[in-house]
Amino acid sequence: MALSKIDLDSAGVTGTLPTSNLDTVGVAQGGTGITSGTTDQFLKFTGTTTLASAADNAGNLVKLAQANSLVNTATVNIDSVFSSIYTGYRFLCTFKSVNSDVHCTFRWRDGGSDLTVSQYYGSARGGYVDGSGAGAQSFSDWGSSSAKVADSMNNNNYNGLHLDMLLYPYNNTGVANIGSIDNASNIIWQAQYWADPDRQEQVSGGNTYTQTTVPDGFGFDLSAGDFDGYNYALFGYKG
Amino acid sequence: MTNITINGVTREMNSTEQAEYDKKQTDWNSKSAERKLEKIRNLRLQKLQETDWMAMSDLTMSDAWKTKRQSWRDIPQNNSTEAEYDAILERDANGVLTNAIWSDA
């Protein structure tokens, strides 16, 4: 009589089936229908009953750099981070200054050097509040060798500078060219900081560097003294 | 030596970088009085703007306010030393300007 069913439990069968004896479980049976993938791949659906492994494309917003430190430093530079596959970048950071009454400046960089042609044009406008009331704040650059992004920061006994910045470095190749049709490198930012003398201040601003040098990075420094610490992350936008 | 940071890596400045850094500090410190006067000018402008409504044609500004507003305009010519600028910019623990020149008329 042919066996129609084997009771493995009753027969006391134990052990491990060789991999070669195992079949791939199909998607319709709740399996993946695939037997292998490569590092960092995901599973993705390609139809109602099919699956496939797919490359991790990391999305359209990609973290490119992140760092933090509490060691005093005169400059914070991020070099060799731009690529023609990104249309723009977003930089989030907190900076603290050792000294009071100093402003924070931004510069584009290329090949490890600051780009300092006196062609930075920009302005920022916002407001402040202190013990005597609220008021307007504004500052600007006209043909400067850097872009001021925060004015009269206070020292490390106070809250630092919190910066949210969009960067469109000039690039004449790739998708990044979308942001460079005006032959310049541009930034747009919002900043919130505790200012000297003892007041909360916030500004939003923009700056254009009217040069067609293709930057590969950017950096920050203070008008005097060191940063007491920093914490930043840089993201690239694709598409 | 002063530090410099690139891509999250901190190192000491070389002699050229240090010389540039030192020059920047010297330049900044030498303009301390100028920056304080600029702050005073900004405060003065704000105070004048806040009281401009008193000068509208259908109002008569009191002599006391005329004198007060003129005293704000005269700050730069009546004060020229950094110590005088410091006194004008003095604040209490709550950040309130304490020099009598900023008080209302």
Short mmCIF file of C-alpha atoms in Angstrom, two decimals, chain A residues 28-211:
data_model
loop_
_atom_site.label_atom_id
_atom_site.label_comp_id
_atom_site.label_asym_id
_atom_site.label_seq_id
_atom_site.Cartn_x
_atom_site.Cartn_y
_atom_site.Cartn_z
CA ALA A 28 1.81 32.75 -3.26
CA GLN A 29 2.77 30.50 -0.33
CA GLY A 30 4.00 33.45 1.73
CA GLY A 31 7.66 33.10 0.73
CA THR A 32 9.93 35.51 -1.04
CA GLY A 33 10.38 33.50 -4.21
CA ILE A 34 14.07 34.33 -4.18
CA THR A 35 17.02 32.48 -2.74
CA SER A 36 19.64 35.16 -2.29
CA GLY A 37 20.48 38.82 -2.49
CA THR A 38 23.47 41.03 -2.01
CA THR A 39 24.50 43.25 0.86
CA ASP A 40 22.17 46.21 1.59
CA GLN A 41 19.49 45.02 -0.84
CA PHE A 42 15.81 45.12 0.09
CA LEU A 43 12.89 42.93 -0.93
CA LYS A 44 10.34 44.69 -3.03
CA PHE A 45 7.00 43.73 -4.59
CA THR A 46 6.90 43.76 -8.35
CA GLY A 47 3.28 42.60 -8.74
CA THR A 48 0.54 40.87 -6.86
CA THR A 49 2.35 37.54 -6.50
CA THR A 50 5.96 38.36 -7.26
CA LEU A 51 8.84 39.68 -5.25
CA ALA A 52 12.38 40.72 -6.15
CA SER A 53 15.45 41.91 -4.38
CA ALA A 54 16.26 45.55 -5.10
CA ALA A 55 19.24 47.76 -4.57
CA ASP A 56 19.20 50.18 -1.64
CA ASN A 57 18.97 53.50 -3.45
CA ALA A 58 19.16 55.37 -0.13
CA GLY A 59 16.24 57.55 -1.13
CA ASN A 60 16.38 61.04 -2.55
CA LEU A 61 17.59 62.70 0.64
CA VAL A 62 21.00 61.28 1.54
CA LYS A 63 23.05 62.02 4.64
CA LEU A 64 26.54 62.91 3.42
CA ALA A 65 28.34 64.01 6.55
CA GLN A 66 27.88 64.23 10.29
CA ALA A 67 30.26 65.27 13.06
CA ASN A 68 30.33 66.79 16.50
CA SER A 69 32.99 67.90 18.93
CA LEU A 70 33.52 69.90 22.09
CA VAL A 71 37.16 70.66 21.28
CA ASN A 72 37.90 74.32 20.56
CA THR A 73 38.53 75.00 16.90
CA ALA A 74 38.91 78.14 14.81
CA THR A 75 37.18 76.77 11.72
CA VAL A 76 34.73 74.04 10.82
CA ASN A 77 35.19 72.96 7.21
CA ILE A 78 33.41 70.28 5.22
CA ASP A 79 35.46 69.44 2.12
CA SER A 80 34.99 67.23 -0.95
CA VAL A 81 31.32 66.53 -0.32
CA PHE A 82 29.53 67.98 -3.35
CA SER A 83 28.65 65.82 -6.34
CA SER A 84 26.88 66.44 -9.63
CA ILE A 85 24.19 63.90 -8.71
CA TYR A 86 22.68 66.28 -6.15
CA THR A 87 20.62 69.36 -7.00
CA GLY A 88 21.06 70.92 -3.59
CA TYR A 89 22.10 70.32 0.00
CA ARG A 90 20.76 70.95 3.46
CA PHE A 91 23.06 71.71 6.37
CA LEU A 92 21.84 71.58 9.97
CA CYS A 93 24.15 72.60 12.78
CA THR A 94 24.70 74.05 16.20
CA PHE A 95 27.79 76.17 16.87
CA LYS A 96 28.97 77.68 20.14
CA SER A 97 31.47 80.50 20.40
CA VAL A 98 34.10 80.89 23.11
CA ASN A 99 33.89 84.69 22.91
CA SER A 100 31.01 87.13 22.90
CA ASP A 101 30.32 89.83 20.33
CA VAL A 102 31.54 87.82 17.35
CA HIS A 103 29.82 87.03 14.08
CA CYS A 104 29.80 83.73 12.23
CA THR A 105 30.80 83.65 8.58
CA PHE A 106 30.33 81.14 5.77
CA ARG A 107 32.66 80.53 2.84
CA TRP A 108 32.56 78.20 -0.13
CA ARG A 109 35.65 76.04 -0.47
CA ASP A 110 37.41 74.15 -3.24
CA GLY A 111 40.47 71.94 -3.12
CA GLY A 112 40.94 72.56 0.59
CA SER A 113 40.98 76.37 0.33
CA ASP A 114 38.43 79.06 1.07
CA LEU A 115 36.91 80.84 -1.94
CA THR A 116 37.41 84.46 -0.93
CA VAL A 117 36.94 86.56 -4.04
CA SER A 118 35.03 89.65 -2.85
CA GLN A 119 31.85 88.58 -4.60
CA TYR A 120 29.60 87.51 -1.72
CA TYR A 121 26.34 89.47 -1.87
CA GLY A 122 23.66 88.84 0.69
CA SER A 123 21.40 90.11 3.39
CA ALA A 124 19.61 88.81 6.45
CA ARG A 125 16.69 90.22 8.30
CA GLY A 126 14.96 89.21 11.48
CA GLY A 127 14.36 90.34 14.99
CA TYR A 128 15.48 90.17 18.57
CA VAL A 129 14.04 90.42 22.03
CA ASP A 130 15.78 91.43 25.25
CA GLY A 131 14.93 92.80 28.66
CA SER A 132 14.16 96.20 27.13
CA GLY A 133 11.81 94.92 24.45
CA ALA A 134 11.80 93.62 20.89
CA GLY A 135 13.37 95.10 17.81
CA ALA A 136 14.49 94.47 14.25
CA GLN A 137 17.82 92.97 13.27
CA SER A 138 19.46 93.09 9.87
CA PHE A 139 22.92 92.76 8.38
CA SER A 140 24.33 92.40 4.90
CA ASP A 141 27.32 91.76 2.68
CA TRP A 142 28.03 93.62 -0.54
CA GLY A 143 31.08 92.35 -2.35
CA SER A 144 32.49 90.74 0.79
CA SER A 145 35.01 87.92 1.02
CA SER A 146 32.58 85.78 3.04
CA ALA A 147 28.92 85.61 4.01
CA LYS A 148 27.86 86.64 7.50
CA VAL A 149 25.19 84.23 8.79
CA ALA A 150 24.92 85.38 12.42
CA ASP A 151 25.73 88.73 13.98
CA SER A 152 27.18 89.39 17.42
CA MET A 153 26.92 85.88 18.87
CA ASN A 154 27.24 85.54 22.59
CA ASN A 155 29.77 83.35 24.40
CA ASN A 156 29.64 79.78 25.63
CA ASN A 157 27.72 80.70 28.77
CA TYR A 158 24.70 81.14 26.50
CA ASN A 159 22.82 79.06 23.96
CA GLY A 160 24.64 78.74 20.66
CA LEU A 161 23.85 79.32 17.00
CA HIS A 162 21.31 76.97 15.44
CA LEU A 163 21.50 77.05 11.68
CA ASP A 164 19.31 75.53 8.97
CA MET A 165 20.84 76.18 5.56
CA LEU A 166 20.11 75.25 1.95
CA LEU A 167 23.15 75.20 -0.32
CA TYR A 168 23.22 75.41 -4.11
CA PRO A 169 26.88 75.26 -5.09
CA TYR A 170 27.59 76.22 -8.68
CA ASN A 171 28.07 73.19 -10.89
CA ASN A 172 28.02 73.17 -14.67
CA THR A 173 27.55 69.42 -15.03
CA GLY A 174 24.98 66.85 -13.94
CA VAL A 175 21.68 67.54 -12.26
CA ALA A 176 23.32 70.07 -9.97
CA ASN A 177 23.36 72.39 -12.96
CA ILE A 178 19.63 72.93 -12.33
CA GLY A 179 20.54 75.08 -9.39
CA SER A 180 23.32 76.91 -11.19
CA ILE A 181 21.69 78.54 -14.18
CA ASP A 182 22.58 81.93 -12.76
CA ASN A 183 26.34 81.20 -12.71
CA ALA A 184 26.71 81.56 -8.95
CA SER A 185 26.72 79.57 -5.75
CA ASN A 186 23.83 80.37 -3.45
CA ILE A 187 22.76 79.80 0.14
CA ILE A 188 19.49 80.40 1.95
CA TRP A 189 19.44 80.11 5.72
CA GLN A 190 17.59 80.57 8.95
CA ALA A 191 19.46 81.16 12.19
CA GLN A 192 18.50 81.38 15.83
CA TYR A 193 21.06 82.31 18.49
CA TRP A 194 21.66 84.04 21.78
CA ALA A 195 23.28 87.32 20.89
CA ASP A 196 25.42 89.86 22.65
CA PRO A 197 24.29 91.86 24.57
CA ASP A 198 22.14 89.20 26.21
CA ARG A 199 19.29 88.83 23.77
CA GLN A 200 17.57 86.20 21.67
CA GLU A 201 17.90 86.80 17.97
CA GLN A 202 16.64 85.13 14.81
CA VAL A 203 17.22 85.94 11.15
CA SER A 204 16.60 84.50 7.73
CA GLY A 205 18.88 85.38 4.88
CA GLY A 206 20.31 84.62 1.47
CA ASN A 207 23.67 85.08 -0.17
CA THR A 208 24.97 84.67 -3.71
CA TYR A 209 28.63 84.17 -4.60
CA THR A 210 28.89 85.37 -8.16
CA GLN A 211 31.75 83.18 -9.30
#
